[in-house]
One Martini backbone bead per residue (centre of mass of N, CA, C, O) as a GRO file, in nm:
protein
  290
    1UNK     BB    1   7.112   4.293   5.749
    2UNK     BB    2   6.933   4.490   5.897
    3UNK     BB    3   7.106   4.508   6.183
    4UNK     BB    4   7.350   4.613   5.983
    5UNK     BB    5   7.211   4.895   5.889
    6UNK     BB    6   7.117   5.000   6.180
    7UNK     BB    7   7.387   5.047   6.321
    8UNK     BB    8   7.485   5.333   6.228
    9UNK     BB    9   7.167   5.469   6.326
   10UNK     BB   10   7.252   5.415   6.625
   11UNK     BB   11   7.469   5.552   6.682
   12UNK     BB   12   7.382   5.824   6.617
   13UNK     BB   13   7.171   5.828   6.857
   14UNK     BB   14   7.385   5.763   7.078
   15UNK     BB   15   7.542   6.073   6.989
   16UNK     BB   16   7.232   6.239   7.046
   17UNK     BB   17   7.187   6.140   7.329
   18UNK     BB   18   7.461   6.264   7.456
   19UNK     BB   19   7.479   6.523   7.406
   20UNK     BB   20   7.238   6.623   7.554
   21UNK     BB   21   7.334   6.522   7.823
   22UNK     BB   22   7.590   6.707   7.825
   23UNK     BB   23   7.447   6.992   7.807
   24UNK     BB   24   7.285   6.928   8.064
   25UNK     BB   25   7.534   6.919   8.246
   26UNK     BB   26   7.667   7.212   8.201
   27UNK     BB   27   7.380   7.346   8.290
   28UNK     BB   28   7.384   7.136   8.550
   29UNK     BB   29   7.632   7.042   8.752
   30UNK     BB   30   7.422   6.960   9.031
   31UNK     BB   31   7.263   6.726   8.923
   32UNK     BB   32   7.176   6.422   8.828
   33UNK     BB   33   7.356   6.199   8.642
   34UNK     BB   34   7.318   6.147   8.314
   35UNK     BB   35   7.307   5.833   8.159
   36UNK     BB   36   7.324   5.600   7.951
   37UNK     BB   37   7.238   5.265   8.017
   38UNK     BB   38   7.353   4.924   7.968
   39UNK     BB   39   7.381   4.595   7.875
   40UNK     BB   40   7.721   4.456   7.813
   41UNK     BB   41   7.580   4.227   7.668
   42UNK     BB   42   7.409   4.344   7.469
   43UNK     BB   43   7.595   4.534   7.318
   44UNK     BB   44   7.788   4.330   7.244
   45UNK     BB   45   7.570   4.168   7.071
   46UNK     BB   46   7.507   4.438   6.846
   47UNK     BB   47   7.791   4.493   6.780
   48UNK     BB   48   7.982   4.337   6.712
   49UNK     BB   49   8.286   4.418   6.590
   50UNK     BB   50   8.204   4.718   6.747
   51UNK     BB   51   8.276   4.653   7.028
   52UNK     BB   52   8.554   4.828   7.084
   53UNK     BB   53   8.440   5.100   6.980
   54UNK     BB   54   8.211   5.115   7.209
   55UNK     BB   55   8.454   5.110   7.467
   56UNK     BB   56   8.565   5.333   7.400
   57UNK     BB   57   8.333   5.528   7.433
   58UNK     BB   58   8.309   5.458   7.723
   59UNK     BB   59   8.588   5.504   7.827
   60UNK     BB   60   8.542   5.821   7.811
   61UNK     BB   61   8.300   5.818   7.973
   62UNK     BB   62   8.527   5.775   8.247
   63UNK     BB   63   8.693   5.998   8.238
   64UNK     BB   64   8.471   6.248   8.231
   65UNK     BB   65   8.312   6.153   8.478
   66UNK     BB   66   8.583   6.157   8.658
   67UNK     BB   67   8.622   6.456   8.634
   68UNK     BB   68   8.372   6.600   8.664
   69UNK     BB   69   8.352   6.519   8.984
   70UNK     BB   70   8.629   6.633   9.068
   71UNK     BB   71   8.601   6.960   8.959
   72UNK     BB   72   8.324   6.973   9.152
   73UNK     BB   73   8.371   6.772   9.434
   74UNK     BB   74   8.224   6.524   9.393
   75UNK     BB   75   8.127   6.229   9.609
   76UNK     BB   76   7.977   6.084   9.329
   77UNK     BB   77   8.029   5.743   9.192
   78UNK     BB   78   7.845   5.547   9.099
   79UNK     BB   79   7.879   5.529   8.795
   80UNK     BB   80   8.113   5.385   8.747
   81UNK     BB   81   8.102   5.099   8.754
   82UNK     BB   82   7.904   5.059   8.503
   83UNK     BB   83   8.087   5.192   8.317
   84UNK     BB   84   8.321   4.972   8.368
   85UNK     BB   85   8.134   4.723   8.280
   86UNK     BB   86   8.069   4.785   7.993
   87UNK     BB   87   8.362   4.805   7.891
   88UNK     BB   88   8.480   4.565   7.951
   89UNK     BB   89   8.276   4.378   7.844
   90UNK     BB   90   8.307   4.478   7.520
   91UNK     BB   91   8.690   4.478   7.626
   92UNK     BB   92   8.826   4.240   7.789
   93UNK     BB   93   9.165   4.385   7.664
   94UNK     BB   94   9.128   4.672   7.820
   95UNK     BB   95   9.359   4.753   8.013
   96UNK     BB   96   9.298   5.100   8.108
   97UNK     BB   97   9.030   5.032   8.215
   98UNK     BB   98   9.156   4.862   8.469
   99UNK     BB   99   9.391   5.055   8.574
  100UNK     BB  100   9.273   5.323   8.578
  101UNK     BB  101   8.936   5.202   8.720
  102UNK     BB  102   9.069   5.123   9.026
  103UNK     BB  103   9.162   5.381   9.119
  104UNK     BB  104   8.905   5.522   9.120
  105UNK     BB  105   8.763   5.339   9.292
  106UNK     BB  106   8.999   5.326   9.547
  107UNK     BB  107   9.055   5.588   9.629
  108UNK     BB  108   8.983   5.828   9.843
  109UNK     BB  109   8.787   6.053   9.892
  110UNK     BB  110   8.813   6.316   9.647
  111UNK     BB  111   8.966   6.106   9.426
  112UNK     BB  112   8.733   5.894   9.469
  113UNK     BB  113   8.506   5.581   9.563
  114UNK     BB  114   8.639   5.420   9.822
  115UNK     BB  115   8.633   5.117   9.640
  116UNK     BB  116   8.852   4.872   9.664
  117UNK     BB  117   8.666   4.625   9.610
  118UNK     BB  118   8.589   4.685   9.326
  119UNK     BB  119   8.906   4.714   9.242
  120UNK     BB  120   8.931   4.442   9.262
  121UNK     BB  121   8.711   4.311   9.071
  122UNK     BB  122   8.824   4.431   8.809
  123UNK     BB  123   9.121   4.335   8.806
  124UNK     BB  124   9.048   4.049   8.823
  125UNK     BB  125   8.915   4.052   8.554
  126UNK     BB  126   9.145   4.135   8.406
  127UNK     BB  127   9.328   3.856   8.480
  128UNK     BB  128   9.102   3.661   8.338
  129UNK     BB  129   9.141   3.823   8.043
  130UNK     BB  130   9.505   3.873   8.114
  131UNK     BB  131   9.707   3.649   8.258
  132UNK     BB  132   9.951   3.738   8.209
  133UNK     BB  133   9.962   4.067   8.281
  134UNK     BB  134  10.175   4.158   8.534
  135UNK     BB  135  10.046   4.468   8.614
  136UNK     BB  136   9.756   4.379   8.763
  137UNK     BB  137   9.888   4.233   9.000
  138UNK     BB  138  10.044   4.518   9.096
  139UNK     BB  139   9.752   4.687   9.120
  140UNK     BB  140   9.646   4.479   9.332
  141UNK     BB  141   9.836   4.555   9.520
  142UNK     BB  142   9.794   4.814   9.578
  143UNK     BB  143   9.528   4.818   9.690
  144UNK     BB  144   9.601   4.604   9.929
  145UNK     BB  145   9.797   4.811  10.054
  146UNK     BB  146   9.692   5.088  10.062
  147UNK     BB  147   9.319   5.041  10.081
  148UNK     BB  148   9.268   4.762  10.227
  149UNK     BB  149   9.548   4.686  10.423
  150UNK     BB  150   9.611   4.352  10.284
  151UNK     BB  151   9.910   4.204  10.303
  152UNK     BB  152   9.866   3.961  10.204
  153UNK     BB  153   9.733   3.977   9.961
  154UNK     BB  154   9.963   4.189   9.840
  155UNK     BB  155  10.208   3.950   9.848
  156UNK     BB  156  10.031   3.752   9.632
  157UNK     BB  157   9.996   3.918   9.419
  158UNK     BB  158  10.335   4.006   9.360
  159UNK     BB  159  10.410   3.676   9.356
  160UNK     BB  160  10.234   3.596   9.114
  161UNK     BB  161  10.355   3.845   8.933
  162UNK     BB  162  10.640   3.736   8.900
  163UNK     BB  163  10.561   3.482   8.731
  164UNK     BB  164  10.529   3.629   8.495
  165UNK     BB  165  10.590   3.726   8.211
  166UNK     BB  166  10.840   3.981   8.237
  167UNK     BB  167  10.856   4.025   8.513
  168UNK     BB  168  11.002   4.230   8.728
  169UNK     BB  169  11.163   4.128   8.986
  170UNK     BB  170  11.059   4.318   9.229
  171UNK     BB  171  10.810   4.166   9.302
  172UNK     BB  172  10.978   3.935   9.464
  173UNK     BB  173  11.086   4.160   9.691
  174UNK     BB  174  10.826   4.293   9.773
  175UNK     BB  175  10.656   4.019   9.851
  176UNK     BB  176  10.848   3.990  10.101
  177UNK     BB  177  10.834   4.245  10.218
  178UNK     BB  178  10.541   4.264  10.283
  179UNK     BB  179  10.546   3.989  10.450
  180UNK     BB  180  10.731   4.058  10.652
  181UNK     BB  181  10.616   4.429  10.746
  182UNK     BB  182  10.401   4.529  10.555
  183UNK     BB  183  10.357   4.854  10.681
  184UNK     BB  184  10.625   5.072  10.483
  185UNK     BB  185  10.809   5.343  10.433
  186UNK     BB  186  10.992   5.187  10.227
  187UNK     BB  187  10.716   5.059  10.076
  188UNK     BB  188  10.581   5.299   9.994
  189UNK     BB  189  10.861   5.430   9.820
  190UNK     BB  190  10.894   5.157   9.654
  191UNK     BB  191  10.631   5.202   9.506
  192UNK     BB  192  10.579   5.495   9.416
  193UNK     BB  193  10.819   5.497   9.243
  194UNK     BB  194  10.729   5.258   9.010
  195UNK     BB  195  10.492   5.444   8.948
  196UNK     BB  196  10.645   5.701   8.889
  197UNK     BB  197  10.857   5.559   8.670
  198UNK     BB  198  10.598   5.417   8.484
  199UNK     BB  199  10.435   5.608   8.441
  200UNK     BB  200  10.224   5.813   8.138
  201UNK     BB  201  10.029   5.945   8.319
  202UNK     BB  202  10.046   6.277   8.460
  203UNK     BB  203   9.831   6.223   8.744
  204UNK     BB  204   9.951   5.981   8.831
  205UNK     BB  205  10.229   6.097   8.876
  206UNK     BB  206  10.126   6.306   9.056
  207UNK     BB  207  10.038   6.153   9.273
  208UNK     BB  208  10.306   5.987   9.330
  209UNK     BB  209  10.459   6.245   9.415
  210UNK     BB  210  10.284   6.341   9.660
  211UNK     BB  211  10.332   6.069   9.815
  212UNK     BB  212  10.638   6.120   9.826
  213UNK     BB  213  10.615   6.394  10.002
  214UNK     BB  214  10.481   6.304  10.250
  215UNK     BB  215  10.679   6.079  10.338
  216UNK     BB  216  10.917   6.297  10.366
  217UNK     BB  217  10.779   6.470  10.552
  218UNK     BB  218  10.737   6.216  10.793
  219UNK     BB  219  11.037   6.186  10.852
  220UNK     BB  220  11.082   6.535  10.907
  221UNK     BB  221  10.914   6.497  11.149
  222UNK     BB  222  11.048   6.301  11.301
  223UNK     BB  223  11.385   6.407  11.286
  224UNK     BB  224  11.221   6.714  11.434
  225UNK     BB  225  11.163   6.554  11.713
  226UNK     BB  226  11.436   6.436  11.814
  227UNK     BB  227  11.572   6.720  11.826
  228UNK     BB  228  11.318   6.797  12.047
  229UNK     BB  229  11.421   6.595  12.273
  230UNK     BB  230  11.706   6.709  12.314
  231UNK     BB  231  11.604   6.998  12.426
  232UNK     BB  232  11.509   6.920  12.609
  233UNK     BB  233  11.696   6.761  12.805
  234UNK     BB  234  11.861   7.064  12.803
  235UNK     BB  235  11.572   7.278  12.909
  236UNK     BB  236  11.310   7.195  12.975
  237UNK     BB  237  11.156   7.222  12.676
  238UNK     BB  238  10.989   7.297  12.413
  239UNK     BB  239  10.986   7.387  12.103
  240UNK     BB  240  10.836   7.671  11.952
  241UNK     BB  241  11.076   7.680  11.688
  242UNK     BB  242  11.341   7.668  11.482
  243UNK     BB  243  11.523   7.855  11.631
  244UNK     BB  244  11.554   7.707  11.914
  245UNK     BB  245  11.747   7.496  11.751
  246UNK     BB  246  11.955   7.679  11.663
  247UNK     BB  247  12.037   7.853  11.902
  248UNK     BB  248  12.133   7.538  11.977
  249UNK     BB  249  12.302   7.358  11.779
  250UNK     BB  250  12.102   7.128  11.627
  251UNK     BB  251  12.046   7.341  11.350
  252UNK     BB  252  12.193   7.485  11.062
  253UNK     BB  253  11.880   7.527  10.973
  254UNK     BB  254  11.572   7.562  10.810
  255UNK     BB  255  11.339   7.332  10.742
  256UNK     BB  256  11.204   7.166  10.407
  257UNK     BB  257  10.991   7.059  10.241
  258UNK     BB  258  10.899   6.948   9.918
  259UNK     BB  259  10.798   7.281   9.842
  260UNK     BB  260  10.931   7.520  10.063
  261UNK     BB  261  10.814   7.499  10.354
  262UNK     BB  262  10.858   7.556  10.658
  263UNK     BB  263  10.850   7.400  10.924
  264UNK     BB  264  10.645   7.385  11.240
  265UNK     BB  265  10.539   7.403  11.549
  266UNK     BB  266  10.320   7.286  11.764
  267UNK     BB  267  10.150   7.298  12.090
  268UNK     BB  268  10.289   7.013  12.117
  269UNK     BB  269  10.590   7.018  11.999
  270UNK     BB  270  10.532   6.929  11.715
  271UNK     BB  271  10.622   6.861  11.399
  272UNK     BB  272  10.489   7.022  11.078
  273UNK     BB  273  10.358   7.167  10.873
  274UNK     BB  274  10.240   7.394  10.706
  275UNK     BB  275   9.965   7.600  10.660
  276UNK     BB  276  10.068   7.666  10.343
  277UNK     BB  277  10.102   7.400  10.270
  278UNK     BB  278  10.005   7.229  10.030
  279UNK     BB  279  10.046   6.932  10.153
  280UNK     BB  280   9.798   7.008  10.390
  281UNK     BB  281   9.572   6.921  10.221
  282UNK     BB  282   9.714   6.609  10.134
  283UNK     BB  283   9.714   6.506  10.428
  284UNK     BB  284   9.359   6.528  10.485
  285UNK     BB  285   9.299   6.283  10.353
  286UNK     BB  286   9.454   6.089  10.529
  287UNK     BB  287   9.485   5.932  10.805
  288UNK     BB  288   9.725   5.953  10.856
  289UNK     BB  289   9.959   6.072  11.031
  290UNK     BB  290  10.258   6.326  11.016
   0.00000   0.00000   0.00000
């Protein structure tokens, strides 16, 4: 009864000293991130029935955490993962815990915490807690295809997830595809559609967009190298620009990116990015060139 009675001015409590600790993290961008953590299994001991309501507080707070990161170029992320082994371990039915909080995770530095280790380990727990759900399947298989680079992992994840109730058919064509080819364009406009025509929240979305523009944009430059090695064999030299190929009759007009910026040839005579594409802002992230 006493602990029963204790509880409503302890959330208080908790609830006054976040407040204090946002107040001071606003005016003092720059500091070391003040935050309470406490043990996942502590709280949700003290929580009875309100494990789940103080789960979605902690939920809260990683998704705070981790734009107020992002907004301010901040690449420590440590306390990422302790603020998700919280929210999980309170409420291990969170599905959203598990699919966005393995995301930030594994993404590389400046999008993410670069460790898709952590990743797989949350994804995994949650699959432990949530054995049907075969989204998380899809997500584990994301990580070891994009970030981990693991395709054999990646295909065993896709392969599992195929088998649960409700899975789309395309996890076992994808499984096969990925077993098959390991890391391929075709298989990963297929995985980045995928997501982005289920993701429901906006982020992910623009995320799998990007990456979607990426893609083509390595295409159209792979296209626009073939055709300037058939100008060499015609002149006997790299063209300096998109002119000297429509001038010689091999393109009909100047191609552009997927954000409508033309292509440009570089010192080296390869096609790449335009220097003002916002495209190579994100392109400069990821470390395969395009």
């Amino acid at each position: 009864m006493l602990l029963l009675l204790a509880l409503p001015a302890g959330f208080v409590a908790l609830w006054q000293l976040q407040k204090r600790i946002d107040e001071r993290r606003a005016e003092l961008h720059q500091e070391q991130d003040e935050l309470v953590l406490s043990s996942g299994k502590l709280l949700k001991a003290m929580s009875l029935e309100y494990a789940p309501l103080m789960a979605d507080i902690y939920w809260t707070r990683v998704v705070q955490y981790y734009g107020d990161k992002r907004a301010h170029g901040d690449p420590n992320f440590d306390l990422l993962w302790p603020l998700l082994d919280i929210t999980t371990t309170l409420d291990p039915q969170l599905i959203m815990a598990y699919r966005f909080g393995s995301m930030f995770l594994s993404e590389p530095p400046a999008q993410g915490a670069g460790r898709p280790d952590l990743g797989v380990r949350l994804v995994e727990r949650g699959i432990q807690a949530n054995p049907d759900y075969w989204r998380l399947y899809e997500d584990l298989g994301f990580i070891y295809y994009f970030n981990a680079k693991d395709y054999a992992k990646a295909a065993a994840a896709f392969l599992e997830g195929s088998r649960k109730p409700h899975a789309l058919v395309w996890m076992k064509i994808l499984a096969a595809k990925v077993a098959e080819q390991g890391e391929s364009r075709e298989t990963s406009v297929f995985l980045w559609n995928e997501l982005y025509n289920s993701a429901t929240d906006v982020d992910i979305k623009k995320n799998a967009l990007m990456h979607l523009q990426l893609l083509r944009a390595q295409s159209d430059c792979e296209h626009l190298d073939a055709i300037a090695d058939e100008y060499e064999k015609r002149t006997g030299r790299r063209p300096k620009n998109l002119r000297d190929l429509i001038n010689a009759g091999l393109l009909p007009g100047a191609p552009v990116d997927p954000l409508g910026y033309v292509y440009v040839f570089g010192a080296d005579g390869k096609a790449q990015l335009n220097l003002v594409s916002p495209l190579l802002k994100e392109k400069n992230i990821y470390t395969k060139p395009l």
